[in-house]
């Protein structure tokens, strides 16, 4: 199958943000597409994420006045023109030569914030310097605290406005789909981790597990989290929350906001759709506390449903990758523009002029 280079203009047949998914297959080699699209295990959670959005229904209301309509808001000190952020997606050079720089330009052009991954193809300083717009840095905990600290202080010095600490993947395997397609991650260490060192190998006692006693001994725990939030002046958000009790504990320990997420079905397979976890997490943390959601969003009505169930904003993972591969910065900006327009159409038809008008009452009960 021929893989076409990224386009320099938007294809006329892309009418909805979700159209980028089909289109991207022309621009991404099949093994890389399997990596981007796939989920863990037998992809139960990947499917559940999509099904959840389909089962939630909106109840439209009539005749509401839109003179003060707005999609703007501020989250953890970052001003946004609309509630659709770009999720951290590592290794973007696999999708486009301009990689995270293109995504940064798209975020800037569309009034939103990108979250740059620890596993970015470009150094975090280059990504931040690509535009003047606000950006957040996604942090993966490193086995040695000094390496985690170095990433934190580099992110602060570069000018990021918040840290997003991902907690749902202390271990992660390549998906079965990617394995079968012959995908391999780049063998080079991602540039942000070039100075990080592994811990000396821990001798395992007979009968001990490489995974449970080896790899998991390097994973962060609650003490590490408590320490981390005291090490930076930036707000720290936790990504990968599903359980209300975790959400309450994170909030109590000073985490400034949370992202309800199952890593887009790429972490533990068999967990519920993130959308289905959202309302309970919102109830647990209370109002007036930044709560975001990702995993499965493909349209503006999906964004509306997430907001109705308690999210202040959402993040977009795979659609970002599909649009990046299809048409670089232009593609990602266009995808975001479409998502925003789809959300605005939904707000107009549902009768909700502002984001704060979108609440559980906008949804149909079972
Ligand atoms: C991710 N995700 C991710 N998350 C993170 O915290 N750090 C990372 O480096 C990555 N890398 C990454 C690569 C790829 C190819 C994908 C698809 C995803 C997870 C991402 O931030 C987000 O949680 C999900 O992608 C959201 O689900 P959707 O929008 O892809 O359905």
Short mmCIF file of C-alpha atoms and ligand atoms in Angstrom, two decimals:
data_model
loop_
_atom_site.label_atom_id
_atom_site.label_comp_id
_atom_site.label_asym_id
_atom_site.label_seq_id
_atom_site.Cartn_x
_atom_site.Cartn_y
_atom_site.Cartn_z
CA UNK A 1 0.00 0.00 0.00
CA UNK A 2 1.35 3.45 -0.94
CA UNK A 3 1.92 5.84 1.96
CA UNK A 4 1.41 9.42 0.80
CA UNK A 5 3.43 12.34 2.21
CA UNK A 6 1.52 14.83 4.38
CA UNK A 7 -0.72 17.18 2.42
CA UNK A 8 -0.09 20.91 2.18
CA UNK A 9 -3.75 21.75 2.05
CA UNK A 10 -6.86 20.41 3.69
CA UNK A 11 -8.57 17.69 1.65
CA UNK A 12 -12.05 18.77 0.58
CA UNK A 13 -13.65 15.55 1.82
CA UNK A 14 -12.79 16.18 5.48
CA UNK A 15 -16.00 17.60 6.87
CA UNK A 16 -15.86 16.37 10.45
CA UNK A 17 -12.97 15.98 12.93
CA UNK A 18 -13.55 12.21 12.96
CA UNK A 19 -12.90 12.05 9.18
CA UNK A 20 -9.18 12.37 9.94
CA UNK A 21 -9.20 8.81 11.26
CA UNK A 22 -9.98 7.21 7.88
CA UNK A 23 -7.93 9.71 5.95
CA UNK A 24 -4.78 9.13 8.05
CA UNK A 25 -4.51 5.55 6.78
CA UNK A 26 -3.23 7.01 3.49
CA UNK A 27 -0.42 8.87 5.28
CA UNK A 28 0.79 6.48 7.99
CA UNK A 29 2.67 3.21 7.37
CA UNK A 30 0.51 0.28 8.60
CA UNK A 31 2.75 -0.69 11.56
CA UNK A 32 2.77 2.93 12.83
CA UNK A 33 -0.99 3.16 12.33
CA UNK A 34 -1.40 0.00 14.41
CA UNK A 35 0.65 1.63 17.21
CA UNK A 36 -1.40 4.84 17.08
CA UNK A 37 -4.83 3.28 16.78
CA UNK A 38 -4.43 0.17 18.91
CA UNK A 39 -5.34 -0.52 22.52
CA UNK A 40 -4.09 -2.92 25.15
CA UNK A 41 -5.21 -6.52 25.63
CA UNK A 42 -8.21 -7.46 23.54
CA UNK A 43 -9.16 -3.77 23.22
CA UNK A 44 -12.28 -4.06 25.41
CA UNK A 45 -11.60 -0.68 26.99
CA UNK A 46 -10.72 0.92 23.66
CA UNK A 47 -14.16 -0.12 22.39
CA UNK A 48 -15.91 0.77 25.67
CA UNK A 49 -14.58 4.32 25.45
CA UNK A 50 -16.34 4.82 22.11
CA UNK A 51 -19.51 2.95 23.07
CA UNK A 52 -19.92 5.11 26.19
CA UNK A 53 -20.23 8.27 24.10
CA UNK A 54 -22.80 6.64 21.84
CA UNK A 55 -25.04 5.53 24.73
CA UNK A 56 -25.19 8.97 26.39
CA UNK A 57 -27.99 11.12 24.87
CA UNK A 58 -28.48 14.88 24.91
CA UNK A 59 -31.84 16.51 25.70
CA UNK A 60 -32.11 19.75 23.71
CA UNK A 61 -33.74 22.81 25.31
CA UNK A 62 -35.51 25.56 23.37
CA UNK A 63 -35.54 29.35 23.13
CA UNK A 64 -32.56 30.09 25.35
CA UNK A 65 -30.91 33.45 24.70
CA UNK A 66 -27.34 33.35 23.34
CA UNK A 67 -26.30 37.00 23.69
CA UNK A 68 -23.62 36.20 26.26
CA UNK A 69 -22.55 32.92 24.63
CA UNK A 70 -18.93 31.86 25.12
CA UNK A 71 -16.66 28.80 25.05
CA UNK A 72 -13.80 30.54 26.91
CA UNK A 73 -12.47 29.56 30.28
CA UNK A 74 -9.36 29.47 32.43
CA UNK A 75 -7.89 26.24 33.82
CA UNK A 76 -5.03 26.17 36.35
CA UNK A 77 -4.07 29.68 35.28
CA UNK A 78 -4.16 28.95 31.53
CA UNK A 79 -6.67 30.86 29.40
CA UNK A 80 -8.39 28.83 26.71
CA UNK A 81 -10.67 29.94 23.88
CA UNK A 82 -12.46 26.60 24.04
CA UNK A 83 -12.34 23.51 26.27
CA UNK A 84 -10.45 21.19 23.86
CA UNK A 85 -6.78 20.58 24.67
CA UNK A 86 -4.18 18.42 22.95
CA UNK A 87 -3.28 15.32 24.96
CA UNK A 88 0.34 14.23 25.38
CA UNK A 89 1.29 11.88 22.55
CA UNK A 90 4.90 10.69 22.45
CA UNK A 91 7.20 10.03 19.48
CA UNK A 92 5.43 12.40 17.07
CA UNK A 93 8.25 12.28 14.56
CA UNK A 94 6.81 8.91 13.58
CA UNK A 95 3.84 10.87 12.22
CA UNK A 96 5.35 14.07 10.81
CA UNK A 97 8.86 15.51 10.44
CA UNK A 98 7.84 18.68 12.30
CA UNK A 99 6.52 16.51 15.15
CA UNK A 100 5.58 18.42 18.35
CA UNK A 101 6.57 21.75 16.79
CA UNK A 102 3.67 21.37 14.35
CA UNK A 103 1.28 20.51 17.17
CA UNK A 104 2.42 23.56 19.16
CA UNK A 105 1.70 25.80 16.16
CA UNK A 106 -1.76 24.28 15.75
CA UNK A 107 -2.58 24.83 19.43
CA UNK A 108 -1.44 28.44 19.17
CA UNK A 109 -3.53 29.05 16.04
CA UNK A 110 -6.67 27.67 17.67
CA UNK A 111 -6.46 29.26 21.13
CA UNK A 112 -5.74 26.13 23.11
CA UNK A 113 -3.00 24.43 25.07
CA UNK A 114 -0.89 21.44 24.10
CA UNK A 115 0.45 19.02 26.65
CA UNK A 116 3.96 18.03 25.55
CA UNK A 117 4.94 14.45 26.40
CA UNK A 118 8.06 13.38 28.28
CA UNK A 119 8.47 11.03 25.30
CA UNK A 120 8.33 13.85 22.72
CA UNK A 121 10.55 13.45 19.67
CA UNK A 122 11.86 16.99 20.24
CA UNK A 123 13.44 18.35 23.44
CA UNK A 124 10.90 19.97 25.75
CA UNK A 125 12.69 23.33 25.41
CA UNK A 126 12.29 23.31 21.61
CA UNK A 127 8.60 22.46 21.87
CA UNK A 128 7.97 25.26 24.36
CA UNK A 129 9.95 27.78 22.28
CA UNK A 130 8.02 26.89 19.10
CA UNK A 131 5.26 29.38 19.98
CA UNK A 132 4.50 31.94 22.67
CA UNK A 133 1.24 30.18 23.62
CA UNK A 134 0.73 28.46 26.99
CA UNK A 135 1.81 24.86 27.21
CA UNK A 136 1.74 22.14 29.85
CA UNK A 137 4.42 19.47 30.29
CA UNK A 138 3.47 15.82 30.80
CA UNK A 139 5.83 14.14 33.24
CA UNK A 140 6.60 10.45 33.47
CA UNK A 141 8.07 9.64 36.87
CA UNK A 142 11.71 8.55 36.54
CA UNK A 143 13.28 5.77 38.62
CA UNK A 144 15.71 8.24 40.26
CA UNK A 145 14.19 11.27 42.02
CA UNK A 146 17.00 13.52 40.79
CA UNK A 147 16.08 12.71 37.18
CA UNK A 148 12.42 13.51 37.86
CA UNK A 149 13.51 16.76 39.49
CA UNK A 150 15.68 17.68 36.50
CA UNK A 151 12.73 17.24 34.14
CA UNK A 152 10.59 19.38 36.44
CA UNK A 153 13.10 22.20 36.61
CA UNK A 154 13.75 22.06 32.87
CA UNK A 155 9.99 22.37 32.28
CA UNK A 156 9.80 25.34 34.67
CA UNK A 157 12.80 27.04 33.07
CA UNK A 158 11.45 26.47 29.57
CA UNK A 159 8.21 28.27 30.48
CA UNK A 160 5.57 25.53 30.78
CA UNK A 161 2.58 26.60 32.86
CA UNK A 162 1.60 23.31 34.47
CA UNK A 163 2.85 19.76 35.01
CA UNK A 164 0.68 16.80 34.07
CA UNK A 165 1.87 13.72 35.93
CA UNK A 166 0.71 10.52 34.22
CA UNK A 167 -0.06 7.82 36.78
CA UNK A 168 -1.99 5.11 34.93
CA UNK A 169 0.90 3.38 33.16
CA UNK A 170 3.59 2.35 35.67
CA UNK A 171 4.15 -0.49 33.21
CA UNK A 172 3.00 -0.55 29.61
CA UNK A 173 3.47 -3.04 26.81
CA UNK A 174 3.15 -2.49 23.10
CA UNK A 175 -0.36 -3.41 21.96
CA UNK A 176 -0.98 -6.78 20.37
CA UNK A 177 -2.10 -4.97 17.23
CA UNK A 178 1.22 -3.10 16.99
CA UNK A 179 3.23 -6.28 17.68
CA UNK A 180 1.45 -8.21 14.95
CA UNK A 181 1.98 -5.35 12.48
CA UNK A 182 5.72 -5.45 13.22
CA UNK A 183 5.89 -2.01 14.84
CA UNK A 184 8.98 -1.10 16.88
CA UNK A 185 9.43 2.08 18.89
CA UNK A 186 12.50 4.14 17.86
CA UNK A 187 15.62 2.63 19.43
CA UNK A 188 17.06 6.06 20.39
CA UNK A 189 16.31 7.32 23.89
CA UNK A 190 13.76 10.17 23.66
CA UNK A 191 15.72 13.45 23.94
CA UNK A 192 14.10 14.53 27.23
CA UNK A 193 15.43 11.38 28.88
CA UNK A 194 18.97 11.48 27.47
CA UNK A 195 20.50 12.34 30.85
CA UNK A 196 18.33 10.00 32.93
CA UNK A 197 20.03 6.92 34.30
CA UNK A 198 18.57 3.55 35.20
CA UNK A 199 18.80 2.40 38.81
CA UNK A 200 21.39 -0.31 39.45
CA UNK A 201 19.80 -3.66 38.67
CA UNK A 202 18.03 -5.08 41.70
CA UNK A 203 18.77 -8.73 42.40
CA UNK A 204 15.52 -10.64 42.64
CA UNK A 205 15.10 -13.33 45.26
CA UNK A 206 14.11 -16.76 43.95
CA UNK A 207 10.43 -16.76 43.07
CA UNK A 208 10.19 -12.97 42.80
CA UNK A 209 8.57 -11.45 39.72
CA UNK A 210 10.49 -9.22 37.31
CA UNK A 211 7.34 -7.18 36.94
CA UNK A 212 5.93 -6.98 40.46
CA UNK A 213 9.20 -6.85 42.39
CA UNK A 214 11.51 -5.50 39.67
CA UNK A 215 9.76 -2.93 37.47
CA UNK A 216 7.07 -1.95 39.99
CA UNK A 217 9.75 -1.15 42.59
CA UNK A 218 10.61 1.85 40.40
CA UNK A 219 7.01 3.06 40.06
CA UNK A 220 5.92 6.10 42.09
CA UNK A 221 3.75 5.69 45.20
CA UNK A 222 1.75 8.09 47.37
CA UNK A 223 4.88 9.28 49.21
CA UNK A 224 6.51 10.15 45.89
CA UNK A 225 3.41 12.05 44.80
CA UNK A 226 3.34 14.00 48.06
CA UNK A 227 7.03 14.87 47.59
CA UNK A 228 6.63 15.82 43.94
CA UNK A 229 3.95 18.45 44.46
CA UNK A 230 6.25 20.27 46.90
CA UNK A 231 9.10 20.37 44.37
CA UNK A 232 7.60 22.77 41.85
CA UNK A 233 5.93 26.16 41.85
CA UNK A 234 3.78 25.01 38.91
CA UNK A 235 0.34 23.47 39.37
CA UNK A 236 0.53 19.67 39.14
CA UNK A 237 -2.35 17.80 37.50
CA UNK A 238 -2.71 14.03 37.78
CA UNK A 239 -3.56 12.11 34.60
CA UNK A 240 -5.11 8.66 34.56
CA UNK A 241 -7.68 8.91 37.36
CA UNK A 242 -10.66 6.52 37.43
CA UNK A 243 -11.53 5.89 41.09
CA UNK A 244 -13.23 8.58 43.24
CA UNK A 245 -11.16 7.62 46.31
CA UNK A 246 -7.91 8.21 44.40
CA UNK A 247 -9.30 11.52 43.20
CA UNK A 248 -10.06 12.66 46.75
CA UNK A 249 -6.63 11.64 48.01
CA UNK A 250 -4.87 13.39 45.11
CA UNK A 251 -6.82 16.56 45.78
CA UNK A 252 -6.03 16.40 49.49
CA UNK A 253 -2.32 16.06 48.72
CA UNK A 254 -2.30 19.31 46.74
CA UNK A 255 -2.82 18.12 43.17
CA UNK A 256 -4.26 21.14 41.37
CA UNK A 257 -6.44 19.31 38.87
CA UNK A 258 -7.07 15.85 37.45
CA UNK A 259 -7.60 14.09 34.16
CA UNK A 260 -10.05 11.21 34.18
CA UNK A 261 -8.47 8.92 31.61
CA UNK A 262 -7.65 5.31 30.87
CA UNK A 263 -4.90 6.35 28.45
CA UNK A 264 -7.29 5.90 25.54
CA UNK A 265 -7.61 2.17 26.28
CA UNK A 266 -3.83 1.71 26.19
CA UNK A 267 -3.28 0.84 29.84
CA UNK A 268 -5.29 -1.78 31.79
CA UNK A 269 -7.74 -3.51 29.46
CA UNK A 270 -11.13 -4.28 30.98
CA UNK A 271 -11.52 -1.02 32.92
CA UNK A 272 -14.70 0.98 32.29
CA UNK A 273 -14.92 3.80 29.80
CA UNK A 274 -13.47 6.99 31.27
CA UNK A 275 -16.75 8.75 30.46
CA UNK A 276 -18.53 6.34 32.80
CA UNK A 277 -16.07 7.11 35.64
CA UNK A 278 -16.43 10.87 35.31
CA UNK A 279 -19.59 11.71 37.25
CA UNK A 280 -18.47 9.83 40.37
CA UNK A 281 -15.06 11.53 40.28
CA UNK A 282 -16.70 14.94 39.90
CA UNK A 283 -18.96 14.22 42.83
CA UNK A 284 -15.98 13.15 44.93
CA UNK A 285 -13.80 16.21 44.22
CA UNK A 286 -16.67 18.70 44.30
CA UNK A 287 -17.30 21.67 42.01
CA UNK A 288 -14.76 24.42 41.40
CA UNK A 289 -11.87 22.01 40.96
CA UNK A 290 -10.28 21.50 37.52
CA UNK A 291 -11.34 18.17 36.10
CA UNK A 292 -10.60 17.09 32.54
CA UNK A 293 -11.41 13.95 30.59
CA UNK A 294 -9.85 12.09 27.70
CA UNK A 295 -10.26 8.68 26.06
CA UNK A 296 -12.56 8.16 23.10
CA UNK A 297 -13.43 11.72 22.05
CA UNK A 298 -14.00 11.95 18.29
CA UNK A 299 -16.55 14.78 17.91
CA UNK A 300 -17.90 18.02 19.36
CA UNK A 301 -20.97 16.23 20.71
CA UNK A 302 -18.59 13.88 22.58
CA UNK A 303 -16.99 16.99 24.09
CA UNK A 304 -20.44 18.27 25.11
CA UNK A 305 -21.32 14.95 26.77
CA UNK A 306 -18.05 14.97 28.76
CA UNK A 307 -18.74 18.52 29.93
CA UNK A 308 -22.31 17.56 30.89
CA UNK A 309 -21.01 14.72 33.05
CA UNK A 310 -18.64 16.97 34.97
CA UNK A 311 -15.51 17.75 32.92
CA UNK A 312 -14.28 21.33 32.59
CA UNK A 313 -12.38 20.43 29.44
CA UNK A 314 -11.22 17.46 27.36
CA UNK A 315 -8.03 16.29 25.70
CA UNK A 316 -7.61 14.80 22.26
CA UNK A 317 -5.12 11.97 21.64
CA UNK A 318 -5.48 9.85 18.52
CA UNK A 319 -7.35 12.42 16.41
CA UNK A 320 -4.35 14.70 16.94
CA UNK A 321 -2.05 11.99 15.57
CA UNK A 322 -4.29 11.29 12.58
CA UNK A 323 -4.50 14.99 11.68
CA UNK A 324 -0.77 15.52 12.19
CA UNK A 325 0.11 12.71 9.81
CA UNK A 326 -2.44 13.89 7.24
CA UNK A 327 -1.48 17.57 7.00
CA UNK A 328 0.97 18.59 9.76
CA UNK A 329 0.20 21.76 11.75
CA UNK A 330 -2.51 22.70 9.27
CA UNK A 331 -4.24 19.36 9.79
CA UNK A 332 -4.16 19.56 13.59
CA UNK A 333 -5.42 23.16 13.54
CA UNK A 334 -8.19 22.17 11.14
CA UNK A 335 -9.17 19.17 13.25
CA UNK A 336 -9.40 21.43 16.34
CA UNK A 337 -11.41 24.02 14.41
CA UNK A 338 -13.87 21.32 13.32
CA UNK A 339 -14.18 19.96 16.87
CA UNK A 340 -14.82 23.44 18.21
CA UNK A 341 -17.44 24.13 15.52
CA UNK A 342 -19.09 20.80 16.26
CA UNK A 343 -19.21 21.72 19.96
CA UNK A 344 -20.67 25.14 19.12
CA UNK A 345 -23.38 23.61 16.91
CA UNK A 346 -24.19 21.23 19.74
CA UNK A 347 -24.38 24.09 22.27
CA UNK A 348 -26.65 26.07 19.94
CA UNK A 349 -29.01 23.13 19.39
CA UNK A 350 -28.97 21.97 23.01
CA UNK A 351 -29.74 25.48 24.23
CA UNK A 352 -26.58 26.01 26.31
CA UNK A 353 -24.92 29.39 25.64
CA UNK A 354 -21.94 28.93 27.96
CA UNK A 355 -19.85 26.05 29.24
CA UNK A 356 -21.32 26.48 32.71
CA UNK A 357 -24.81 25.89 31.28
CA UNK A 358 -23.73 22.37 30.26
CA UNK A 359 -24.62 20.06 33.15
CA UNK A 360 -26.14 16.61 33.82
CA UNK A 361 -29.60 18.07 33.23
CA UNK A 362 -28.67 18.36 29.53
CA UNK A 363 -28.62 14.57 29.26
CA UNK A 364 -31.48 12.16 28.96
CA UNK A 365 -31.87 9.71 31.86
CA UNK A 366 -31.95 5.98 31.04
C1 LIG B 1 -0.67 8.37 24.11
N1 LIG B 1 -0.95 8.80 25.39
C2 LIG B 1 0.07 9.30 26.18
N2 LIG B 1 -0.19 9.76 27.43
C3 LIG B 1 0.78 10.29 28.21
O1 LIG B 1 0.51 10.69 29.34
N3 LIG B 1 2.07 10.37 27.72
C4 LIG B 1 2.41 9.92 26.49
O2 LIG B 1 3.56 10.01 26.07
C5 LIG B 1 1.39 9.34 25.69
N4 LIG B 1 1.67 8.85 24.44
C6 LIG B 1 0.65 8.37 23.64
C7 LIG B 1 0.94 7.91 22.35
C8 LIG B 1 -0.09 7.49 21.55
C9 LIG B 1 0.23 7.00 20.15
C10 LIG B 1 -1.43 7.54 21.99
C11 LIG B 1 -2.57 7.13 21.09
C12 LIG B 1 -1.70 7.96 23.25
C13 LIG B 1 -2.34 8.82 25.90
C14 LIG B 1 -3.03 10.14 25.52
O3 LIG B 1 -2.46 11.23 26.22
C15 LIG B 1 -4.54 10.12 25.84
O4 LIG B 1 -4.72 9.75 27.18
C16 LIG B 1 -5.35 9.20 24.94
O5 LIG B 1 -4.81 9.14 23.64
C17 LIG B 1 -6.79 9.70 24.89
O6 LIG B 1 -7.60 8.86 24.14
P1 LIG B 1 -7.98 9.12 22.59
O7 LIG B 1 -8.27 10.58 22.43
O8 LIG B 1 -6.77 8.70 21.82
O9 LIG B 1 -9.14 8.22 22.39
#
